[in-house]
Amino acid sequence: RSIAARYKTELLDIYTTVRVPVVRRDSLDQEILDIKRRQIKNTALAVLSRLDTPDIHQMIRDQFTRGSCATDTLAAFSLYMDSSAGDRYTLLDSFEPESKKNPVGWENFLSVIAANSSRDVLGLIFRVEQSDAFQIEQANDQRALYGGFAQNRKKSLQTNEGRDFLQKSLLKLAPINEHSTVAMLRVFGALDSMEE
């Protein structure tokens, strides 16, 4: 946040300078260059997002609605879900139908929700669990939502409500898929390196 505040103008310049429309190229070298530019642009936007101000919310929303590739759209969706913008649930509701159209899009959607850092991450997860597209029996849904949340240690281990949800998720998932459940248990490997 301090970096974003101090270098806001420079970060905005970087963001605008490296914005590249997605055009399929004949040259792999040019494709790689475009990918790197998008990475720089999305990193600049991620740093700016820590300011959590209405002007930055608008930038993120603009990238989400005008994104020319899945990477840009997903990066913006993730940053918006982490923000304090008042219309996050509206954006969630608008993006869910698009995400449900294919398994990869749906898994990415669930992963973004699970990795969320906002105060109401559990509210977002509960909302997504109610979706008709969420199938707890599907390994990719389990891995993306519950496994993703387990790996989100700042929420799953470092908050009381996160630990409570993690416990309930493990108990709910164990009779359905032991493999996914055991994979989630890896999160506890970090306990020895954490402060009490």
Short mmCIF file of N, CA and C in Angstrom, two decimals:
data_model
loop_
_atom_site.label_atom_id
_atom_site.label_comp_id
_atom_site.label_asym_id
_atom_site.label_seq_id
_atom_site.Cartn_x
_atom_site.Cartn_y
_atom_site.Cartn_z
N ARG A 1 0.82 -1.19 0.00
CA ARG A 1 0.00 0.00 0.00
C ARG A 1 0.86 1.25 0.00
N SER A 2 1.93 1.21 0.77
CA SER A 2 2.84 2.36 0.83
C SER A 2 3.50 2.61 -0.53
N ILE A 3 3.89 1.53 -1.19
CA ILE A 3 4.49 1.66 -2.52
C ILE A 3 3.47 2.26 -3.49
N ALA A 4 2.24 1.77 -3.42
CA ALA A 4 1.19 2.28 -4.32
C ALA A 4 0.94 3.76 -4.07
N ALA A 5 0.91 4.16 -2.81
CA ALA A 5 0.66 5.57 -2.48
C ALA A 5 1.81 6.45 -2.95
N ARG A 6 3.02 5.99 -2.72
CA ARG A 6 4.19 6.81 -3.06
C ARG A 6 4.42 6.89 -4.56
N TYR A 7 4.16 5.81 -5.28
CA TYR A 7 4.48 5.75 -6.70
C TYR A 7 3.23 5.62 -7.58
N LYS A 8 2.13 6.16 -7.13
CA LYS A 8 0.88 6.00 -7.87
C LYS A 8 1.01 6.49 -9.31
N THR A 9 1.56 7.67 -9.52
CA THR A 9 1.69 8.23 -10.87
C THR A 9 2.53 7.32 -11.76
N GLU A 10 3.66 6.85 -11.23
CA GLU A 10 4.54 5.98 -12.01
C GLU A 10 3.86 4.65 -12.33
N LEU A 11 3.14 4.10 -11.36
CA LEU A 11 2.42 2.83 -11.59
C LEU A 11 1.31 3.01 -12.62
N LEU A 12 0.63 4.13 -12.57
CA LEU A 12 -0.40 4.41 -13.57
C LEU A 12 0.23 4.54 -14.96
N ASP A 13 1.40 5.16 -15.02
CA ASP A 13 2.11 5.28 -16.31
C ASP A 13 2.49 3.90 -16.84
N ILE A 14 3.01 3.06 -15.95
CA ILE A 14 3.37 1.69 -16.36
C ILE A 14 2.13 0.97 -16.86
N TYR A 15 1.05 1.06 -16.10
CA TYR A 15 -0.19 0.37 -16.47
C TYR A 15 -0.66 0.80 -17.86
N THR A 16 -0.65 2.10 -18.12
CA THR A 16 -1.16 2.59 -19.42
C THR A 16 -0.18 2.32 -20.54
N THR A 17 1.09 2.39 -20.26
CA THR A 17 2.10 2.20 -21.31
C THR A 17 2.13 0.77 -21.83
N VAL A 18 2.00 -0.19 -20.94
CA VAL A 18 2.15 -1.59 -21.38
C VAL A 18 0.84 -2.27 -21.73
N ARG A 19 -0.25 -1.50 -21.75
CA ARG A 19 -1.52 -2.11 -22.18
C ARG A 19 -1.41 -2.48 -23.65
N VAL A 20 -1.59 -3.74 -23.91
CA VAL A 20 -1.44 -4.24 -25.28
C VAL A 20 -2.69 -5.01 -25.65
N PRO A 21 -3.32 -4.66 -26.77
CA PRO A 21 -4.47 -5.47 -27.20
C PRO A 21 -4.00 -6.87 -27.58
N VAL A 22 -4.83 -7.85 -27.30
CA VAL A 22 -4.46 -9.22 -27.62
C VAL A 22 -4.70 -9.45 -29.11
N VAL A 23 -3.61 -9.74 -29.79
CA VAL A 23 -3.65 -10.05 -31.22
C VAL A 23 -2.80 -11.30 -31.40
N ARG A 24 -3.36 -12.30 -32.05
CA ARG A 24 -2.58 -13.52 -32.28
C ARG A 24 -1.49 -13.20 -33.29
N ARG A 25 -0.28 -13.55 -32.92
CA ARG A 25 0.90 -13.22 -33.74
C ARG A 25 1.43 -14.48 -34.42
N ASP A 26 2.14 -14.25 -35.51
CA ASP A 26 2.80 -15.36 -36.20
C ASP A 26 4.08 -15.74 -35.49
N SER A 27 4.65 -14.78 -34.77
CA SER A 27 5.93 -14.99 -34.12
C SER A 27 5.73 -15.33 -32.65
N LEU A 28 6.34 -16.43 -32.23
CA LEU A 28 6.28 -16.82 -30.82
C LEU A 28 6.97 -15.77 -29.95
N ASP A 29 8.04 -15.19 -30.48
CA ASP A 29 8.75 -14.14 -29.72
C ASP A 29 7.82 -12.98 -29.41
N GLN A 30 7.00 -12.58 -30.36
CA GLN A 30 6.07 -11.47 -30.15
C GLN A 30 4.98 -11.86 -29.15
N GLU A 31 4.50 -13.09 -29.23
CA GLU A 31 3.51 -13.58 -28.27
C GLU A 31 4.07 -13.52 -26.85
N ILE A 32 5.32 -13.98 -26.70
CA ILE A 32 5.96 -13.99 -25.38
C ILE A 32 6.10 -12.56 -24.87
N LEU A 33 6.49 -11.64 -25.74
CA LEU A 33 6.62 -10.23 -25.35
C LEU A 33 5.27 -9.68 -24.88
N ASP A 34 4.20 -10.00 -25.59
CA ASP A 34 2.86 -9.54 -25.19
C ASP A 34 2.44 -10.12 -23.84
N ILE A 35 2.76 -11.38 -23.61
CA ILE A 35 2.44 -12.02 -22.34
C ILE A 35 3.18 -11.31 -21.20
N LYS A 36 4.46 -11.02 -21.42
CA LYS A 36 5.25 -10.33 -20.39
C LYS A 36 4.69 -8.94 -20.12
N ARG A 37 4.27 -8.26 -21.17
CA ARG A 37 3.68 -6.92 -20.98
C ARG A 37 2.40 -7.01 -20.15
N ARG A 38 1.58 -8.03 -20.43
CA ARG A 38 0.35 -8.20 -19.65
C ARG A 38 0.68 -8.48 -18.19
N GLN A 39 1.72 -9.27 -17.95
CA GLN A 39 2.13 -9.56 -16.58
C GLN A 39 2.54 -8.27 -15.86
N ILE A 40 3.31 -7.43 -16.54
CA ILE A 40 3.73 -6.16 -15.94
C ILE A 40 2.51 -5.29 -15.67
N LYS A 41 1.62 -5.19 -16.65
CA LYS A 41 0.41 -4.37 -16.50
C LYS A 41 -0.42 -4.85 -15.32
N ASN A 42 -0.63 -6.16 -15.21
CA ASN A 42 -1.46 -6.70 -14.13
C ASN A 42 -0.77 -6.59 -12.78
N THR A 43 0.55 -6.64 -12.76
CA THR A 43 1.28 -6.43 -11.50
C THR A 43 1.13 -4.98 -11.04
N ALA A 44 1.24 -4.05 -11.98
CA ALA A 44 1.05 -2.63 -11.65
C ALA A 44 -0.36 -2.41 -11.09
N LEU A 45 -1.35 -3.02 -11.74
CA LEU A 45 -2.73 -2.87 -11.27
C LEU A 45 -2.91 -3.50 -9.89
N ALA A 46 -2.25 -4.64 -9.66
CA ALA A 46 -2.35 -5.30 -8.35
C ALA A 46 -1.77 -4.42 -7.24
N VAL A 47 -0.66 -3.76 -7.51
CA VAL A 47 -0.07 -2.87 -6.51
C VAL A 47 -1.00 -1.68 -6.29
N LEU A 48 -1.50 -1.10 -7.37
CA LEU A 48 -2.43 0.03 -7.25
C LEU A 48 -3.70 -0.36 -6.50
N SER A 49 -4.13 -1.60 -6.64
CA SER A 49 -5.37 -2.04 -6.00
C SER A 49 -5.30 -1.95 -4.49
N ARG A 50 -4.10 -1.96 -3.92
CA ARG A 50 -3.95 -1.87 -2.47
C ARG A 50 -4.42 -0.52 -1.94
N LEU A 51 -4.50 0.49 -2.83
CA LEU A 51 -5.02 1.79 -2.41
C LEU A 51 -6.51 1.69 -2.06
N ASP A 52 -7.21 0.79 -2.75
CA ASP A 52 -8.63 0.51 -2.48
C ASP A 52 -9.49 1.78 -2.51
N THR A 53 -9.28 2.57 -3.54
CA THR A 53 -10.02 3.83 -3.71
C THR A 53 -10.97 3.71 -4.90
N PRO A 54 -12.03 4.54 -4.94
CA PRO A 54 -12.99 4.46 -6.04
C PRO A 54 -12.38 4.58 -7.44
N ASP A 55 -11.36 5.44 -7.62
CA ASP A 55 -10.76 5.58 -8.94
C ASP A 55 -10.05 4.29 -9.37
N ILE A 56 -9.41 3.63 -8.42
CA ILE A 56 -8.74 2.36 -8.73
C ILE A 56 -9.78 1.26 -8.94
N HIS A 57 -10.85 1.28 -8.16
CA HIS A 57 -11.94 0.31 -8.37
C HIS A 57 -12.44 0.43 -9.80
N GLN A 58 -12.59 1.66 -10.28
CA GLN A 58 -13.08 1.88 -11.64
C GLN A 58 -12.10 1.34 -12.68
N MET A 59 -10.80 1.55 -12.44
CA MET A 59 -9.79 1.00 -13.36
C MET A 59 -9.89 -0.52 -13.44
N ILE A 60 -10.03 -1.13 -12.28
CA ILE A 60 -10.12 -2.59 -12.23
C ILE A 60 -11.38 -3.06 -12.95
N ARG A 61 -12.49 -2.38 -12.67
CA ARG A 61 -13.76 -2.74 -13.31
C ARG A 61 -13.68 -2.55 -14.82
N ASP A 62 -13.03 -1.48 -15.26
CA ASP A 62 -12.86 -1.26 -16.70
C ASP A 62 -12.06 -2.38 -17.34
N GLN A 63 -11.00 -2.81 -16.67
CA GLN A 63 -10.22 -3.93 -17.22
C GLN A 63 -11.06 -5.19 -17.25
N PHE A 64 -11.86 -5.39 -16.23
CA PHE A 64 -12.72 -6.58 -16.19
C PHE A 64 -13.69 -6.58 -17.37
N THR A 65 -14.36 -5.45 -17.61
CA THR A 65 -15.38 -5.41 -18.66
C THR A 65 -14.79 -5.33 -20.06
N ARG A 66 -13.59 -4.77 -20.16
CA ARG A 66 -12.99 -4.61 -21.50
C ARG A 66 -11.82 -5.54 -21.74
N GLY A 67 -11.58 -6.46 -20.82
CA GLY A 67 -10.44 -7.36 -20.95
C GLY A 67 -10.46 -8.09 -22.28
N SER A 68 -9.32 -8.09 -22.94
CA SER A 68 -9.26 -8.72 -24.26
C SER A 68 -8.78 -10.16 -24.18
N CYS A 69 -8.48 -10.64 -22.97
CA CYS A 69 -8.09 -12.05 -22.81
C CYS A 69 -8.50 -12.51 -21.42
N ALA A 70 -8.54 -13.80 -21.25
CA ALA A 70 -8.98 -14.39 -19.98
C ALA A 70 -8.06 -13.97 -18.83
N THR A 71 -6.77 -13.84 -19.09
CA THR A 71 -5.82 -13.45 -18.04
C THR A 71 -6.18 -12.10 -17.46
N ASP A 72 -6.43 -11.12 -18.33
CA ASP A 72 -6.77 -9.77 -17.86
C ASP A 72 -8.10 -9.76 -17.10
N THR A 73 -9.08 -10.48 -17.63
CA THR A 73 -10.39 -10.53 -16.98
C THR A 73 -10.29 -11.17 -15.61
N LEU A 74 -9.59 -12.29 -15.52
CA LEU A 74 -9.46 -12.99 -14.24
C LEU A 74 -8.64 -12.19 -13.23
N ALA A 75 -7.58 -11.54 -13.69
CA ALA A 75 -6.78 -10.71 -12.78
C ALA A 75 -7.65 -9.59 -12.22
N ALA A 76 -8.43 -8.94 -13.06
CA ALA A 76 -9.29 -7.85 -12.61
C ALA A 76 -10.39 -8.38 -11.68
N PHE A 77 -10.96 -9.52 -12.01
CA PHE A 77 -11.99 -10.10 -11.16
C PHE A 77 -11.44 -10.39 -9.76
N SER A 78 -10.26 -10.95 -9.71
CA SER A 78 -9.62 -11.27 -8.44
C SER A 78 -9.37 -10.00 -7.62
N LEU A 79 -8.84 -8.98 -8.25
CA LEU A 79 -8.55 -7.72 -7.54
C LEU A 79 -9.83 -7.05 -7.07
N TYR A 80 -10.88 -7.14 -7.87
CA TYR A 80 -12.15 -6.51 -7.49
C TYR A 80 -12.79 -7.24 -6.31
N MET A 81 -12.71 -8.56 -6.32
CA MET A 81 -13.26 -9.33 -5.20
C MET A 81 -12.50 -9.05 -3.91
N ASP A 82 -11.22 -8.70 -4.01
CA ASP A 82 -10.40 -8.37 -2.84
C ASP A 82 -10.61 -6.94 -2.36
N SER A 83 -11.30 -6.14 -3.13
CA SER A 83 -11.46 -4.72 -2.79
C SER A 83 -12.64 -4.50 -1.84
N SER A 84 -12.84 -3.24 -1.50
CA SER A 84 -13.99 -2.90 -0.65
C SER A 84 -15.13 -2.31 -1.48
N ALA A 85 -15.06 -2.44 -2.79
CA ALA A 85 -16.09 -1.89 -3.67
C ALA A 85 -17.46 -2.45 -3.28
N GLY A 86 -18.45 -1.58 -3.25
CA GLY A 86 -19.78 -1.96 -2.78
C GLY A 86 -20.54 -2.89 -3.72
N ASP A 87 -20.13 -2.95 -4.98
CA ASP A 87 -20.88 -3.76 -5.95
C ASP A 87 -20.16 -5.06 -6.30
N ARG A 88 -19.34 -5.57 -5.38
CA ARG A 88 -18.60 -6.81 -5.66
C ARG A 88 -19.53 -7.99 -5.94
N TYR A 89 -20.61 -8.09 -5.16
CA TYR A 89 -21.52 -9.22 -5.36
C TYR A 89 -22.24 -9.11 -6.71
N THR A 90 -22.48 -7.89 -7.16
CA THR A 90 -23.08 -7.70 -8.48
C THR A 90 -22.13 -8.20 -9.56
N LEU A 91 -20.84 -7.87 -9.42
CA LEU A 91 -19.85 -8.34 -10.38
C LEU A 91 -19.74 -9.86 -10.33
N LEU A 92 -19.76 -10.41 -9.13
CA LEU A 92 -19.73 -11.86 -8.95
C LEU A 92 -20.90 -12.51 -9.69
N ASP A 93 -22.10 -11.95 -9.48
CA ASP A 93 -23.30 -12.50 -10.12
C ASP A 93 -23.25 -12.38 -11.64
N SER A 94 -22.61 -11.33 -12.14
CA SER A 94 -22.54 -11.16 -13.59
C SER A 94 -21.49 -12.08 -14.22
N PHE A 95 -20.43 -12.40 -13.48
CA PHE A 95 -19.35 -13.22 -14.03
C PHE A 95 -19.61 -14.71 -13.88
N GLU A 96 -20.42 -15.08 -12.92
CA GLU A 96 -20.67 -16.51 -12.68
C GLU A 96 -21.24 -17.22 -13.91
N PRO A 97 -22.28 -16.68 -14.58
CA PRO A 97 -22.82 -17.40 -15.74
C PRO A 97 -21.79 -17.62 -16.85
N GLU A 98 -20.93 -16.65 -17.06
CA GLU A 98 -19.88 -16.80 -18.06
C GLU A 98 -18.89 -17.88 -17.64
N SER A 99 -18.56 -17.91 -16.37
CA SER A 99 -17.59 -18.89 -15.85
C SER A 99 -18.13 -20.31 -15.91
N LYS A 100 -19.44 -20.45 -15.75
CA LYS A 100 -20.06 -21.79 -15.74
C LYS A 100 -20.03 -22.47 -17.10
N LYS A 101 -19.70 -21.72 -18.15
CA LYS A 101 -19.80 -22.27 -19.51
C LYS A 101 -18.78 -23.35 -19.80
N ASN A 102 -17.65 -23.34 -19.08
CA ASN A 102 -16.68 -24.43 -19.30
C ASN A 102 -15.95 -24.75 -18.01
N PRO A 103 -15.48 -25.98 -17.86
CA PRO A 103 -14.88 -26.43 -16.60
C PRO A 103 -13.65 -25.63 -16.18
N VAL A 104 -12.83 -25.21 -17.14
CA VAL A 104 -11.63 -24.44 -16.80
C VAL A 104 -12.01 -23.07 -16.26
N GLY A 105 -12.95 -22.41 -16.92
CA GLY A 105 -13.42 -21.11 -16.46
C GLY A 105 -14.05 -21.20 -15.08
N TRP A 106 -14.81 -22.26 -14.84
CA TRP A 106 -15.47 -22.45 -13.56
C TRP A 106 -14.44 -22.69 -12.45
N GLU A 107 -13.44 -23.51 -12.74
CA GLU A 107 -12.41 -23.79 -11.74
C GLU A 107 -11.63 -22.51 -11.42
N ASN A 108 -11.32 -21.71 -12.43
CA ASN A 108 -10.63 -20.44 -12.19
C ASN A 108 -11.49 -19.50 -11.34
N PHE A 109 -12.77 -19.45 -11.62
CA PHE A 109 -13.72 -18.63 -10.87
C PHE A 109 -13.70 -19.03 -9.39
N LEU A 110 -13.81 -20.34 -9.13
CA LEU A 110 -13.80 -20.84 -7.75
C LEU A 110 -12.47 -20.55 -7.07
N SER A 111 -11.38 -20.69 -7.80
CA SER A 111 -10.05 -20.43 -7.23
C SER A 111 -9.90 -18.98 -6.79
N VAL A 112 -10.41 -18.06 -7.59
CA VAL A 112 -10.35 -16.64 -7.23
C VAL A 112 -11.12 -16.39 -5.94
N ILE A 113 -12.29 -16.97 -5.81
CA ILE A 113 -13.10 -16.79 -4.61
C ILE A 113 -12.37 -17.37 -3.39
N ALA A 114 -11.79 -18.56 -3.54
CA ALA A 114 -11.12 -19.23 -2.42
C ALA A 114 -9.89 -18.46 -1.94
N ALA A 115 -9.20 -17.80 -2.85
CA ALA A 115 -7.96 -17.09 -2.50
C ALA A 115 -8.22 -15.67 -2.04
N ASN A 116 -9.46 -15.28 -1.93
CA ASN A 116 -9.84 -13.92 -1.59
C ASN A 116 -9.30 -13.50 -0.23
N SER A 117 -8.90 -12.23 -0.14
CA SER A 117 -8.35 -11.72 1.12
C SER A 117 -9.30 -10.78 1.85
N SER A 118 -10.47 -10.56 1.31
CA SER A 118 -11.39 -9.59 1.92
C SER A 118 -11.96 -10.13 3.24
N ARG A 119 -12.57 -9.24 3.99
CA ARG A 119 -13.14 -9.65 5.28
C ARG A 119 -14.28 -10.64 5.11
N ASP A 120 -14.98 -10.54 4.01
CA ASP A 120 -16.15 -11.43 3.83
C ASP A 120 -15.87 -12.58 2.87
N VAL A 121 -14.63 -13.10 2.90
CA VAL A 121 -14.29 -14.23 2.05
C VAL A 121 -15.24 -15.39 2.26
N LEU A 122 -15.63 -15.65 3.51
CA LEU A 122 -16.54 -16.77 3.77
C LEU A 122 -17.93 -16.50 3.21
N GLY A 123 -18.36 -15.25 3.23
CA GLY A 123 -19.64 -14.90 2.60
C GLY A 123 -19.61 -15.18 1.10
N LEU A 124 -18.49 -14.87 0.47
CA LEU A 124 -18.35 -15.15 -0.96
C LEU A 124 -18.35 -16.66 -1.21
N ILE A 125 -17.65 -17.39 -0.36
CA ILE A 125 -17.61 -18.85 -0.52
C ILE A 125 -19.00 -19.45 -0.31
N PHE A 126 -19.71 -19.00 0.73
CA PHE A 126 -21.07 -19.52 0.97
C PHE A 126 -21.96 -19.22 -0.22
N ARG A 127 -21.81 -18.04 -0.80
CA ARG A 127 -22.60 -17.64 -1.96
C ARG A 127 -22.34 -18.58 -3.14
N VAL A 128 -21.07 -18.89 -3.38
CA VAL A 128 -20.69 -19.75 -4.51
C VAL A 128 -21.11 -21.20 -4.26
N GLU A 129 -21.05 -21.64 -3.01
CA GLU A 129 -21.48 -23.01 -2.69
C GLU A 129 -22.95 -23.23 -3.06
N GLN A 130 -23.75 -22.16 -3.03
CA GLN A 130 -25.18 -22.27 -3.34
C GLN A 130 -25.46 -22.31 -4.85
N SER A 131 -24.44 -22.05 -5.66
CA SER A 131 -24.62 -22.03 -7.10
C SER A 131 -25.02 -23.41 -7.62
N ASP A 132 -25.90 -23.43 -8.61
CA ASP A 132 -26.29 -24.70 -9.21
C ASP A 132 -25.13 -25.35 -9.96
N ALA A 133 -24.09 -24.58 -10.27
CA ALA A 133 -22.94 -25.13 -10.98
C ALA A 133 -21.94 -25.80 -10.04
N PHE A 134 -22.00 -25.45 -8.75
CA PHE A 134 -21.05 -26.04 -7.81
C PHE A 134 -21.46 -27.46 -7.47
N GLN A 135 -20.57 -28.39 -7.74
CA GLN A 135 -20.82 -29.81 -7.48
C GLN A 135 -19.74 -30.32 -6.54
N ILE A 136 -20.09 -30.50 -5.28
CA ILE A 136 -19.09 -30.93 -4.30
C ILE A 136 -18.50 -32.29 -4.65
N GLU A 137 -19.20 -33.09 -5.43
CA GLU A 137 -18.70 -34.40 -5.81
C GLU A 137 -17.59 -34.31 -6.86
N GLN A 138 -17.47 -33.18 -7.53
CA GLN A 138 -16.47 -33.00 -8.58
C GLN A 138 -15.12 -32.61 -7.97
N ALA A 139 -14.09 -33.36 -8.33
CA ALA A 139 -12.76 -33.11 -7.76
C ALA A 139 -12.26 -31.70 -8.08
N ASN A 140 -12.54 -31.20 -9.29
CA ASN A 140 -12.03 -29.85 -9.61
C ASN A 140 -12.73 -28.79 -8.77
N ASP A 141 -14.00 -28.96 -8.46
CA ASP A 141 -14.71 -28.01 -7.59
C ASP A 141 -14.16 -28.08 -6.17
N GLN A 142 -13.91 -29.29 -5.67
CA GLN A 142 -13.34 -29.47 -4.33
C GLN A 142 -11.97 -28.81 -4.24
N ARG A 143 -11.14 -29.12 -5.23
CA ARG A 143 -9.77 -28.61 -5.24
C ARG A 143 -9.75 -27.09 -5.32
N ALA A 144 -10.58 -26.53 -6.18
CA ALA A 144 -10.55 -25.08 -6.39
C ALA A 144 -11.11 -24.32 -5.20
N LEU A 145 -12.26 -24.74 -4.67
CA LEU A 145 -12.90 -23.97 -3.60
C LEU A 145 -12.35 -24.32 -2.22
N TYR A 146 -12.46 -25.59 -1.83
CA TYR A 146 -12.04 -25.97 -0.49
C TYR A 146 -10.51 -26.06 -0.37
N GLY A 147 -9.88 -26.68 -1.35
CA GLY A 147 -8.41 -26.75 -1.34
C GLY A 147 -7.79 -25.38 -1.47
N GLY A 148 -8.37 -24.54 -2.32
CA GLY A 148 -7.87 -23.18 -2.47
C GLY A 148 -8.01 -22.37 -1.20
N PHE A 149 -9.15 -22.54 -0.52
CA PHE A 149 -9.33 -21.83 0.75
C PHE A 149 -8.34 -22.34 1.80
N ALA A 150 -8.12 -23.64 1.86
CA ALA A 150 -7.17 -24.19 2.83
C ALA A 150 -5.79 -23.56 2.64
N GLN A 151 -5.37 -23.40 1.39
CA GLN A 151 -4.05 -22.81 1.11
C GLN A 151 -4.02 -21.30 1.34
N ASN A 152 -5.17 -20.69 1.51
CA ASN A 152 -5.27 -19.26 1.80
C ASN A 152 -5.04 -19.08 3.31
N ARG A 153 -3.82 -19.32 3.74
CA ARG A 153 -3.49 -19.44 5.18
C ARG A 153 -3.86 -18.21 6.00
N LYS A 154 -3.76 -17.03 5.38
CA LYS A 154 -4.07 -15.83 6.17
C LYS A 154 -5.54 -15.81 6.58
N LYS A 155 -6.37 -16.59 5.90
CA LYS A 155 -7.78 -16.71 6.28
C LYS A 155 -8.07 -18.06 6.93
N SER A 156 -7.54 -19.14 6.34
CA SER A 156 -7.91 -20.48 6.82
C SER A 156 -7.25 -20.84 8.15
N LEU A 157 -6.06 -20.32 8.40
CA LEU A 157 -5.38 -20.64 9.66
C LEU A 157 -5.32 -19.47 10.63
N GLN A 158 -5.31 -18.25 10.12
CA GLN A 158 -5.05 -17.11 10.99
C GLN A 158 -6.31 -16.38 11.45
N THR A 159 -7.47 -16.95 11.16
CA THR A 159 -8.71 -16.37 11.69
C THR A 159 -9.55 -17.47 12.33
N ASN A 160 -10.27 -17.13 13.39
CA ASN A 160 -11.11 -18.12 14.07
C ASN A 160 -12.18 -18.67 13.14
N GLU A 161 -12.86 -17.76 12.41
CA GLU A 161 -13.92 -18.24 11.51
C GLU A 161 -13.35 -19.06 10.36
N GLY A 162 -12.13 -18.74 9.93
CA GLY A 162 -11.49 -19.52 8.87
C GLY A 162 -11.16 -20.93 9.33
N ARG A 163 -10.63 -21.04 10.54
CA ARG A 163 -10.32 -22.37 11.09
C ARG A 163 -11.60 -23.19 11.27
N ASP A 164 -12.66 -22.53 11.71
CA ASP A 164 -13.94 -23.21 11.88
C ASP A 164 -14.47 -23.73 10.54
N PHE A 165 -14.38 -22.87 9.51
CA PHE A 165 -14.84 -23.28 8.18
C PHE A 165 -13.96 -24.40 7.61
N LEU A 166 -12.65 -24.30 7.84
CA LEU A 166 -11.74 -25.33 7.37
C LEU A 166 -12.09 -26.67 8.01
N GLN A 167 -12.35 -26.67 9.30
CA GLN A 167 -12.72 -27.91 10.00
C GLN A 167 -14.00 -28.50 9.40
N LYS A 168 -15.01 -27.64 9.22
CA LYS A 168 -16.28 -28.14 8.65
C LYS A 168 -16.09 -28.65 7.24
N SER A 169 -15.24 -27.98 6.46
CA SER A 169 -14.99 -28.41 5.08
C SER A 169 -14.30 -29.77 5.05
N LEU A 170 -13.32 -29.96 5.92
CA LEU A 170 -12.63 -31.25 5.98
C LEU A 170 -13.59 -32.37 6.35
N LEU A 171 -14.45 -32.12 7.34
CA LEU A 171 -15.40 -33.14 7.77
C LEU A 171 -16.45 -33.43 6.69
N LYS A 172 -16.86 -32.40 5.97
CA LYS A 172 -17.85 -32.57 4.92
C LYS A 172 -17.26 -33.31 3.71
N LEU A 173 -16.00 -33.01 3.43
CA LEU A 173 -15.37 -33.56 2.23
C LEU A 173 -14.82 -34.97 2.43
N ALA A 174 -14.44 -35.33 3.66
CA ALA A 174 -13.81 -36.62 3.92
C ALA A 174 -14.61 -37.82 3.39
N PRO A 175 -15.94 -37.90 3.61
CA PRO A 175 -16.66 -39.06 3.09
C PRO A 175 -16.83 -39.03 1.56
N ILE A 176 -16.60 -37.87 0.96
CA ILE A 176 -16.80 -37.74 -0.50
C ILE A 176 -15.53 -38.04 -1.26
N ASN A 177 -14.39 -37.49 -0.80
CA ASN A 177 -13.13 -37.67 -1.51
C ASN A 177 -11.98 -37.55 -0.52
N GLU A 178 -11.45 -38.69 -0.13
CA GLU A 178 -10.35 -38.70 0.84
C GLU A 178 -9.09 -38.06 0.27
N HIS A 179 -8.86 -38.24 -1.02
CA HIS A 179 -7.66 -37.67 -1.65
C HIS A 179 -7.66 -36.15 -1.54
N SER A 180 -8.77 -35.52 -1.88
CA SER A 180 -8.86 -34.06 -1.78
C SER A 180 -8.72 -33.60 -0.32
N THR A 181 -9.30 -34.38 0.59
CA THR A 181 -9.25 -34.04 2.01
C THR A 181 -7.82 -34.09 2.53
N VAL A 182 -7.10 -35.14 2.18
CA VAL A 182 -5.71 -35.28 2.62
C VAL A 182 -4.86 -34.16 2.02
N ALA A 183 -5.12 -33.80 0.77
CA ALA A 183 -4.37 -32.70 0.15
C ALA A 183 -4.59 -31.39 0.92
N MET A 184 -5.80 -31.18 1.42
CA MET A 184 -6.08 -29.98 2.20
C MET A 184 -5.33 -29.97 3.52
N LEU A 185 -5.05 -31.14 4.07
CA LEU A 185 -4.37 -31.23 5.36
C LEU A 185 -2.94 -30.69 5.30
N ARG A 186 -2.39 -30.58 4.09
CA ARG A 186 -1.03 -30.05 3.94
C ARG A 186 -0.90 -28.64 4.50
N VAL A 187 -2.01 -27.93 4.59
CA VAL A 187 -1.96 -26.56 5.11
C VAL A 187 -1.41 -26.54 6.54
N PHE A 188 -1.61 -27.61 7.28
CA PHE A 188 -1.15 -27.64 8.67
C PHE A 188 0.36 -27.81 8.78
N GLY A 189 1.02 -28.12 7.68
CA GLY A 189 2.48 -28.21 7.67
C GLY A 189 3.13 -26.86 7.98
N ALA A 190 2.41 -25.79 7.78
CA ALA A 190 2.96 -24.45 8.03
C ALA A 190 2.88 -24.05 9.50
N LEU A 191 2.17 -24.81 10.29
CA LEU A 191 1.94 -24.41 11.69
C LEU A 191 3.23 -24.25 12.49
N ASP A 192 4.19 -25.14 12.28
CA ASP A 192 5.42 -25.08 13.07
C ASP A 192 6.22 -23.81 12.79
N SER A 193 6.04 -23.22 11.61
CA SER A 193 6.78 -21.98 11.32
C SER A 193 6.02 -20.73 11.66
N MET A 194 4.83 -20.88 12.21
CA MET A 194 4.00 -19.70 12.52
C MET A 194 4.11 -19.34 14.00
N GLU A 195 3.93 -18.08 14.27
CA GLU A 195 3.88 -17.66 15.68
C GLU A 195 2.63 -18.23 16.34
N GLU A 196 2.69 -18.41 17.63
CA GLU A 196 1.57 -19.02 18.34
C GLU A 196 0.29 -18.23 18.14
#
